[in-house]
Amino acid sequence: MMGERVHWSGRMAFILAASGSAIGLGNLWKFPYIAGTNGGGAFVLVYLLCIAAVGVPIFMAELFIGSQSQKNAVEAFSELDRPRSPWRVIGWLGLVSAVLILSFYSVVGGWVLDFEWLALSGQLTSSSEEQVQAFLGGLFASPSRILFWHSVFMLLVVGIAWGGVRKGLERWNNILMPTLVALLVVLLVYATRLDGFSESISFLFSFDFSALSRAGLLEAVGHSFFTLSLGMGAIITYGSYLQKQSKIGRIALSVAFLDTLIALIAGIIIFSIVFSFGAEPGQGPTLMFQTLPLLFLQMPGAQFVAIAFFLLVAVAALTSAVSLLEVIVAYWEDRGHSRKRSVLLWGGVIYLMGILAAFSFNLLADFKLFGKTYFDWADLLTSSYFLPIGGLLIAIFFGWKLLPAGLSIVFGEASRWNSGLLLWTTRIIAPLAVLLVLLWKVFGGLFSA
Ligand code: TRP
């Protein structure tokens, strides 16, 4: 490794950065739409259980592995185990996941930028309800427009990553994350006044388990990894920029709490609109883009709200995307390449793969493998398989190899209760839960519902 490893300026800066990674399109775009396609309440309940029983312990495990090793997601395992440790395979899988995820994430980030542009130019808020719902379809139908915004998004990611940990990652997170939360709360207040508000609450919080398929169950497990940025070394990498003696238990709890809160608020807002306007809750990835502008139309200062909202979604997406790129960049840098070269090289590779994702909606829409486009595959493979498998292995490595020796580092002065809980969730509960769901899915047909 070259020189001293850089560190975050403090605990608060780290919480913001980790939240910046966790809070992103997964919360605002993906959570509401997959809750919708899986029938609401039962899915939400499983998701909440997974966050508590699987997500939080694995978050602590990744922070521990990162901060104790002070190494990237691959070398962290050899540092804590032994040179050439087979556990490094977790890191390799993580690098692959990072490339795949960012390649489609950037395309969705591009949709957000396109909507920001529509908001700025006034089109989004001077159109009829029907027109508003047709904007995303128009974007999908235009390969050049979708490619253009994917390019802009990747350029921004590369630009932020270029500045490094403090001047790039940290500075932006500090300003932008709090603003996002404030704006969401304002939208929530408006949503409470819509007719569909109470229906939205009962859709999200009353359980009908018959609406939840096996694929839905796996999606809930997978999403709890995706939304907390777990299972592929992003949190290991961010943790490696923490001081070694940081108490990570509380940090993990705060980030998981914030992340979940924001996803739930986004869901409540979006389904209030869905039920007020008779939109389709199970429509899939178009959900956020077709519903929220309808709420803006009802609000005073519609254009301003639309501009602010899509700007902040773009920011949330950017801070997450940067953390994905950072996994690969940190690895490449630790191998002795300069930061700038690493950022350019890997930003470029991911950009090119993203073109496949961008064209999945138009030019390559018929180019399918088992009925799914590149975009669908990149999402499904990572969220439903690679992240849960990565998380499972991380939990086992941490629970059986590193604990209980490290417990006092996680909690400061560990109470028995905390420690026991962490020990047994990472040793048994988290791996078993993931394994059961995966097996259940595999024996029920790998890629079917
Ligand atoms: N958690 C982010 C979101 O919800 C996405 C993300 C960033 C991510 N880094 C990650 C997902 C690492 C999985 C792994 O939008």
Coordinates of C-alpha atoms and ligand atoms in Angstrom, one line a residue:
M1 CA 0.0 0.0 0.0
M2 CA 1.2 3.5 -0.8
G3 CA 1.6 5.8 2.2
E4 CA -0.8 6.3 5.1
R5 CA -4.3 5.3 4.6
V6 CA -6.7 8.3 4.6
H7 CA -9.4 8.5 7.2
W8 CA -12.8 10.2 7.6
S9 CA -12.6 13.3 9.7
G10 CA -14.8 11.9 12.4
R11 CA -17.6 9.7 13.5
M12 CA -20.3 12.0 12.2
A13 CA -18.7 12.3 8.8
F14 CA -18.6 8.5 8.7
I15 CA -22.2 8.1 9.6
L16 CA -23.1 10.5 6.9
A17 CA -20.9 8.8 4.3
A18 CA -22.2 5.4 5.2
S19 CA -25.8 6.7 5.1
G20 CA -24.9 8.3 1.7
S21 CA -24.0 4.9 0.5
A22 CA -27.0 3.1 2.0
I23 CA -29.6 5.7 1.1
G24 CA -30.1 5.8 -2.6
L25 CA -32.2 4.6 -5.4
G26 CA -32.7 1.4 -3.4
N27 CA -34.8 3.4 -0.9
L28 CA -36.6 5.9 -3.1
W29 CA -37.1 4.0 -6.3
K30 CA -36.6 0.3 -5.7
F31 CA -38.2 -0.3 -2.3
P32 CA -41.6 1.2 -3.2
Y33 CA -41.8 -0.6 -6.6
I34 CA -40.8 -4.1 -5.3
A35 CA -43.2 -3.6 -2.3
G36 CA -45.8 -2.8 -4.9
T37 CA -45.2 -5.8 -7.2
N38 CA -45.1 -8.1 -4.2
G39 CA -48.4 -7.0 -2.8
G40 CA -47.3 -4.7 0.1
G41 CA -47.5 -5.5 3.8
A42 CA -46.2 -9.1 3.9
F43 CA -43.2 -8.1 1.8
V44 CA -42.6 -5.1 4.1
L45 CA -42.7 -7.2 7.2
V46 CA -40.2 -9.7 5.8
Y47 CA -38.0 -6.9 4.7
L48 CA -38.1 -5.3 8.2
L49 CA -37.2 -8.6 9.9
C50 CA -34.3 -9.1 7.5
I51 CA -32.9 -5.6 8.3
A52 CA -33.0 -6.3 12.0
A53 CA -31.9 -9.9 12.1
V54 CA -29.6 -10.1 9.1
G55 CA -28.8 -6.6 7.9
V56 CA -27.6 -4.9 11.1
P57 CA -25.3 -7.8 12.2
I58 CA -23.7 -8.0 8.8
F59 CA -23.3 -4.3 8.7
M60 CA -21.4 -4.5 12.0
A61 CA -19.4 -7.4 10.5
E62 CA -18.4 -5.5 7.4
L63 CA -17.4 -2.4 9.5
F64 CA -15.4 -4.5 11.7
I65 CA -13.6 -6.3 8.9
G66 CA -12.9 -2.9 7.2
S67 CA -11.7 -1.0 10.2
Q68 CA -9.6 -3.7 11.7
S69 CA -7.9 -4.6 8.5
Q70 CA -7.5 -1.1 7.1
K71 CA -7.5 -2.8 3.7
N72 CA -9.7 -3.0 0.6
A73 CA -12.5 -5.6 0.3
V74 CA -10.2 -8.3 -1.1
E75 CA -7.1 -7.9 1.0
A76 CA -9.1 -7.3 4.2
F77 CA -9.6 -11.0 4.4
S78 CA -6.0 -12.0 4.0
E79 CA -5.1 -9.3 6.6
L80 CA -7.4 -10.8 9.2
D81 CA -6.9 -14.4 8.2
R82 CA -3.7 -15.3 6.4
P83 CA -1.9 -14.4 3.2
R84 CA -3.8 -15.9 0.1
S85 CA -6.7 -16.7 2.4
P86 CA -9.5 -18.5 0.5
W87 CA -12.0 -16.0 2.1
R88 CA -10.7 -13.4 -0.4
V89 CA -13.2 -15.0 -2.7
I90 CA -15.8 -12.8 -0.9
G91 CA -13.9 -9.8 -2.1
W92 CA -13.7 -11.0 -5.7
L93 CA -17.4 -11.7 -5.8
G94 CA -17.9 -8.2 -4.4
L95 CA -15.8 -6.6 -7.2
V96 CA -18.0 -8.4 -9.8
S97 CA -21.1 -7.3 -8.0
A98 CA -20.0 -3.7 -7.8
V99 CA -19.4 -3.6 -11.6
L100 CA -22.7 -5.2 -12.4
I101 CA -24.7 -3.1 -9.9
L102 CA -23.2 0.2 -11.0
S103 CA -23.8 -0.6 -14.6
F104 CA -27.6 -0.6 -14.2
Y105 CA -27.6 1.8 -11.3
S106 CA -26.1 4.5 -13.4
V107 CA -28.8 4.1 -16.0
V108 CA -31.5 4.6 -13.5
G109 CA -29.5 7.6 -12.1
G110 CA -29.7 8.8 -15.7
W111 CA -33.5 8.6 -15.7
V112 CA -33.5 10.8 -12.6
L113 CA -31.3 13.4 -14.3
D114 CA -33.6 13.4 -17.3
F115 CA -36.5 14.1 -15.0
E116 CA -34.5 16.8 -13.4
W117 CA -34.1 18.3 -16.8
L118 CA -37.9 18.0 -17.5
A119 CA -38.5 19.8 -14.2
L120 CA -36.0 22.6 -14.8
S121 CA -37.5 23.2 -18.3
G122 CA -41.0 23.3 -16.8
Q123 CA -42.4 20.5 -18.9
L124 CA -42.9 18.2 -16.0
T125 CA -45.2 20.5 -14.2
S126 CA -47.0 22.2 -17.1
S127 CA -48.4 18.9 -18.5
S128 CA -51.6 17.0 -18.0
E129 CA -51.7 13.9 -15.7
E130 CA -51.6 11.6 -18.8
Q131 CA -48.6 13.4 -20.2
V132 CA -46.8 13.2 -16.9
Q133 CA -47.2 9.4 -16.8
A134 CA -45.9 9.1 -20.4
F135 CA -42.6 10.8 -19.9
L136 CA -40.7 7.8 -18.8
G137 CA -42.0 5.7 -21.7
G138 CA -40.8 8.5 -24.0
L139 CA -37.3 8.3 -22.4
F140 CA -37.2 4.5 -22.8
A141 CA -38.1 4.8 -26.5
S142 CA -35.1 7.1 -27.2
P143 CA -31.7 5.2 -27.1
S144 CA -29.8 8.4 -27.6
R145 CA -31.5 10.2 -24.7
I146 CA -31.1 7.3 -22.3
L147 CA -27.4 6.9 -23.3
F148 CA -26.8 10.6 -22.9
W149 CA -28.0 10.7 -19.3
H150 CA -26.2 7.5 -18.4
S151 CA -23.0 9.2 -19.7
V152 CA -23.7 12.3 -17.6
F153 CA -24.4 10.3 -14.5
M154 CA -21.2 8.2 -14.9
L155 CA -19.2 11.4 -15.5
L156 CA -20.5 12.8 -12.2
V157 CA -19.6 9.6 -10.3
V158 CA -16.1 9.7 -11.7
G159 CA -15.8 13.4 -10.9
I160 CA -16.7 12.9 -7.2
A161 CA -14.5 9.8 -6.9
W162 CA -11.6 11.7 -8.4
G163 CA -11.4 14.0 -5.4
G164 CA -10.8 11.1 -3.0
V165 CA -12.2 10.4 0.4
R166 CA -12.3 13.7 2.1
K167 CA -12.5 16.2 -0.7
G168 CA -14.8 14.1 -2.8
L169 CA -16.9 11.7 -0.8
E170 CA -17.1 13.4 2.5
R171 CA -17.7 17.0 1.5
W172 CA -20.7 16.2 -0.7
N173 CA -22.4 13.8 1.7
N174 CA -22.3 16.4 4.5
I175 CA -24.4 18.9 2.7
L176 CA -26.7 16.8 0.6
M177 CA -28.0 14.0 2.8
P178 CA -29.6 16.3 5.5
T179 CA -31.3 18.2 2.7
L180 CA -32.8 15.1 1.3
V181 CA -34.3 14.1 4.6
A182 CA -35.9 17.5 5.0
L183 CA -37.5 17.5 1.6
L184 CA -38.9 14.1 2.1
V185 CA -40.6 15.1 5.3
V186 CA -42.2 18.0 3.5
L187 CA -43.5 15.7 0.8
L188 CA -44.8 13.3 3.6
V189 CA -46.8 16.1 5.1
Y190 CA -48.4 16.8 1.7
A191 CA -49.1 13.1 1.2
T192 CA -51.0 12.9 4.5
R193 CA -53.5 15.2 3.0
L194 CA -54.2 13.0 0.0
D195 CA -57.3 10.7 -0.1
G196 CA -55.1 7.7 -0.7
F197 CA -53.0 8.2 2.5
S198 CA -54.8 5.8 4.8
E199 CA -55.0 3.2 2.0
S200 CA -51.3 3.6 1.5
I201 CA -50.7 2.9 5.2
S202 CA -52.8 -0.2 5.2
F203 CA -51.2 -1.4 1.9
L204 CA -47.8 -1.2 3.4
F205 CA -48.5 -2.3 7.0
S206 CA -51.2 -5.0 6.9
F207 CA -50.1 -8.4 6.0
D208 CA -51.5 -10.7 3.4
F209 CA -49.0 -13.6 3.1
S210 CA -50.8 -15.1 0.1
A211 CA -49.5 -12.1 -1.9
L212 CA -45.9 -13.0 -1.2
S213 CA -44.3 -15.5 -3.6
R214 CA -41.0 -17.4 -3.1
A215 CA -39.4 -15.0 -5.5
G216 CA -40.8 -12.2 -3.4
L217 CA -39.4 -13.6 -0.3
L218 CA -35.9 -13.8 -1.9
E219 CA -36.4 -10.3 -3.2
A220 CA -37.1 -9.1 0.4
V221 CA -33.9 -10.8 1.7
G222 CA -31.9 -9.5 -1.2
H223 CA -33.2 -6.0 -0.9
S224 CA -32.2 -5.8 2.7
F225 CA -28.7 -6.3 1.5
F226 CA -29.0 -3.9 -1.4
T227 CA -30.5 -1.1 0.6
L228 CA -27.8 -1.2 3.3
S229 CA -25.0 -1.6 0.6
L230 CA -24.1 -5.0 2.1
G231 CA -22.7 -8.2 0.8
M232 CA -20.1 -6.9 -1.6
G233 CA -17.5 -5.0 0.4
A234 CA -18.8 -1.4 0.1
I235 CA -19.1 -1.1 3.9
I236 CA -15.8 -3.0 4.3
T237 CA -14.2 -0.4 2.1
Y238 CA -15.8 2.6 3.8
G239 CA -14.9 1.0 7.2
S240 CA -11.3 0.7 6.1
Y241 CA -11.2 4.5 6.2
L242 CA -12.3 4.5 9.8
Q243 CA -9.8 4.7 12.6
K244 CA -9.1 1.2 14.0
Q245 CA -10.5 1.9 17.4
S246 CA -13.9 3.2 16.3
K247 CA -16.9 1.8 18.1
I248 CA -19.0 0.4 15.3
G249 CA -22.0 -1.0 17.0
R250 CA -23.9 2.3 17.3
I251 CA -22.9 3.5 13.9
A252 CA -24.4 0.4 12.3
L253 CA -27.6 0.9 14.2
S254 CA -27.9 4.5 13.2
V255 CA -27.3 3.9 9.6
A256 CA -29.8 1.0 9.4
F257 CA -32.4 3.0 11.2
L258 CA -32.1 6.1 8.9
D259 CA -32.0 3.9 5.8
T260 CA -35.2 2.1 6.8
L261 CA -37.0 5.2 7.8
I262 CA -36.3 6.8 4.5
A263 CA -37.5 3.8 2.5
L264 CA -40.7 3.7 4.5
I265 CA -41.4 7.4 4.1
A266 CA -40.8 7.1 0.4
G267 CA -43.2 4.1 0.2
I268 CA -45.9 5.9 2.2
I269 CA -45.6 9.0 -0.1
I270 CA -45.7 7.0 -3.3
F271 CA -48.6 4.8 -2.4
S272 CA -50.6 7.7 -1.1
I273 CA -50.3 9.1 -4.6
V274 CA -51.0 5.7 -6.3
F275 CA -54.2 5.2 -4.4
S276 CA -55.3 8.8 -4.8
F277 CA -55.0 8.8 -8.5
G278 CA -56.0 5.2 -9.2
A279 CA -52.5 4.2 -10.5
E280 CA -51.3 0.6 -10.5
P281 CA -49.3 -0.3 -7.4
G282 CA -47.6 -3.3 -9.1
Q283 CA -46.4 -1.5 -12.2
G284 CA -42.7 -2.1 -11.5
P285 CA -39.7 0.1 -12.1
T286 CA -41.7 3.0 -13.6
L287 CA -43.5 3.6 -10.3
M288 CA -41.6 6.5 -8.8
F289 CA -41.3 8.3 -12.1
Q290 CA -45.0 8.1 -12.9
T291 CA -46.5 8.9 -9.5
L292 CA -44.5 11.6 -7.8
P293 CA -44.9 14.2 -10.4
L294 CA -48.7 13.8 -9.9
L295 CA -48.2 14.9 -6.3
F296 CA -46.1 17.9 -7.4
L297 CA -48.9 19.1 -9.7
Q298 CA -51.1 19.4 -6.6
M299 CA -48.7 21.4 -4.6
P300 CA -48.0 25.2 -4.6
G301 CA -44.7 25.9 -6.2
A302 CA -44.9 22.6 -8.2
Q303 CA -42.0 23.3 -10.4
F304 CA -39.8 24.2 -7.5
V305 CA -40.7 21.1 -5.6
A306 CA -40.1 18.9 -8.7
I307 CA -36.7 20.5 -9.3
A308 CA -35.6 20.1 -5.7
F309 CA -36.9 16.5 -5.4
F310 CA -35.2 15.1 -8.5
L311 CA -32.1 16.9 -7.6
L312 CA -32.0 15.2 -4.3
V313 CA -32.8 11.8 -5.7
A314 CA -29.9 12.3 -8.1
V315 CA -27.7 13.2 -5.2
A316 CA -28.8 10.2 -3.2
A317 CA -28.1 8.1 -6.2
L318 CA -24.7 9.7 -6.7
T319 CA -23.4 9.2 -3.2
S320 CA -24.4 5.5 -3.4
A321 CA -22.9 5.1 -6.9
V322 CA -19.6 6.6 -5.6
S323 CA -19.5 4.0 -2.9
L324 CA -19.9 1.2 -5.4
L325 CA -17.1 2.5 -7.5
E326 CA -15.0 3.0 -4.4
V327 CA -14.9 -0.8 -3.8
I328 CA -13.0 -1.3 -7.0
V329 CA -11.0 1.9 -6.9
A330 CA -9.7 1.1 -3.4
Y331 CA -8.7 -2.3 -4.5
W332 CA -7.0 -1.1 -7.6
E333 CA -5.2 1.7 -5.6
D334 CA -4.0 -0.7 -3.0
R335 CA -2.5 -2.7 -5.9
G336 CA -0.3 0.3 -6.6
H337 CA -2.1 2.3 -9.2
S338 CA -2.8 6.0 -8.8
R339 CA -6.3 7.1 -7.7
K340 CA -6.9 8.9 -10.9
R341 CA -6.0 6.1 -13.1
S342 CA -8.1 3.6 -11.1
V343 CA -11.1 5.9 -11.2
L344 CA -10.8 6.4 -15.0
L345 CA -10.2 2.8 -15.8
W346 CA -13.0 1.3 -13.8
G347 CA -15.4 4.2 -14.4
G348 CA -14.8 3.5 -18.1
V349 CA -15.4 -0.3 -17.9
I350 CA -18.6 0.2 -16.0
Y351 CA -19.7 2.9 -18.3
L352 CA -19.4 0.6 -21.3
M353 CA -21.3 -2.2 -19.5
G354 CA -23.9 0.3 -18.6
I355 CA -24.6 0.9 -22.3
L356 CA -26.0 -2.7 -22.4
A357 CA -28.3 -1.7 -19.5
A358 CA -29.3 1.6 -21.2
F359 CA -30.2 -0.2 -24.4
S360 CA -32.2 -2.9 -22.5
F361 CA -35.2 -0.7 -22.9
N362 CA -35.0 -0.1 -26.6
L363 CA -32.4 -1.3 -29.1
L364 CA -31.6 -4.5 -27.1
A365 CA -35.1 -5.0 -25.6
D366 CA -35.5 -8.3 -27.6
F367 CA -32.0 -9.5 -26.8
K368 CA -33.0 -11.7 -23.9
L369 CA -31.6 -14.6 -22.0
F370 CA -34.3 -16.7 -20.4
G371 CA -36.7 -13.9 -20.9
K372 CA -34.6 -11.2 -19.2
T373 CA -32.6 -8.3 -20.6
Y374 CA -29.1 -7.3 -19.5
F375 CA -30.7 -4.7 -17.1
D376 CA -32.9 -7.4 -15.5
W377 CA -30.0 -9.8 -15.2
A378 CA -27.6 -7.4 -13.7
D379 CA -30.2 -6.5 -11.0
L380 CA -31.4 -10.0 -10.4
L381 CA -28.1 -11.8 -10.2
T382 CA -26.6 -9.3 -7.8
S383 CA -29.5 -8.4 -5.5
S384 CA -31.0 -11.9 -5.3
Y385 CA -27.9 -14.0 -5.4
F386 CA -24.5 -12.4 -5.2
L387 CA -25.2 -10.0 -2.3
P388 CA -27.0 -12.6 -0.1
I389 CA -24.2 -15.2 -0.8
G390 CA -21.5 -12.6 -0.1
G391 CA -23.4 -11.6 3.1
L392 CA -23.7 -15.1 4.2
L393 CA -20.0 -15.7 3.9
I394 CA -19.1 -12.5 5.6
A395 CA -21.4 -13.4 8.6
I396 CA -19.7 -16.8 8.9
F397 CA -16.2 -15.4 8.6
F398 CA -17.0 -12.8 11.2
G399 CA -19.0 -14.8 13.6
W400 CA -16.8 -17.9 13.7
K401 CA -13.3 -16.6 13.0
L402 CA -13.2 -13.0 14.4
L403 CA -15.7 -13.1 17.3
P404 CA -15.8 -13.3 20.3
A405 CA -12.3 -11.8 20.5
G406 CA -13.5 -8.6 18.8
L407 CA -16.7 -8.0 20.7
S408 CA -15.3 -5.2 22.9
I409 CA -14.2 -3.4 19.8
V410 CA -17.7 -3.5 18.3
F411 CA -19.5 -2.2 21.4
G412 CA -16.8 -0.5 23.5
E413 CA -17.8 -2.0 26.8
A414 CA -20.0 -4.8 25.6
S415 CA -23.0 -5.8 27.6
R416 CA -23.6 -9.5 27.6
W417 CA -26.9 -9.0 25.9
N418 CA -25.5 -7.1 22.9
S419 CA -22.6 -9.5 22.5
G420 CA -24.6 -12.6 22.7
L421 CA -27.1 -11.3 20.2
L422 CA -24.3 -10.3 17.7
L423 CA -22.5 -13.6 18.2
W424 CA -25.5 -15.8 17.5
T425 CA -27.0 -13.7 14.7
T426 CA -23.8 -13.7 12.7
R427 CA -22.9 -17.3 13.6
I428 CA -26.3 -18.9 13.1
I429 CA -29.3 -16.8 12.4
A430 CA -28.2 -14.7 9.5
P431 CA -26.4 -17.4 7.6
L432 CA -29.3 -19.9 8.2
A433 CA -32.0 -17.4 7.1
V434 CA -30.2 -16.6 3.9
L435 CA -29.4 -20.2 3.2
L436 CA -33.0 -21.4 3.7
V437 CA -34.4 -18.7 1.5
L438 CA -31.9 -19.4 -1.2
L439 CA -32.5 -23.2 -1.1
W440 CA -36.2 -22.8 -1.0
K441 CA -36.0 -20.6 -4.1
V442 CA -33.6 -22.9 -5.9
F443 CA -35.7 -26.0 -5.3
G444 CA -38.7 -24.1 -6.4
G445 CA -37.2 -23.2 -9.8
L446 CA -34.2 -20.9 -10.0
F447 CA -35.5 -18.0 -12.0
S448 CA -39.2 -18.4 -11.8
A449 CA -41.7 -17.0 -9.3
Ligands
TRP1 N1 -27.6 1.0 -1.0 C1 -27.7 1.8 -2.2 C2 -29.2 2.1 -2.5 O1 -30.0 1.7 -1.7 C3 -27.1 1.1 -3.4 C4 -25.7 0.7 -3.1 C5 -24.6 1.4 -2.9 C6 -25.3 -0.6 -3.0 N2 -23.5 0.6 -2.6 C7 -23.9 -0.6 -2.7 C8 -26.0 -1.8 -3.1 C9 -23.3 -1.8 -2.4 C10 -25.3 -3.0 -2.9 C11 -24.0 -3.0 -2.5 O2 -29.5 2.7 -3.4

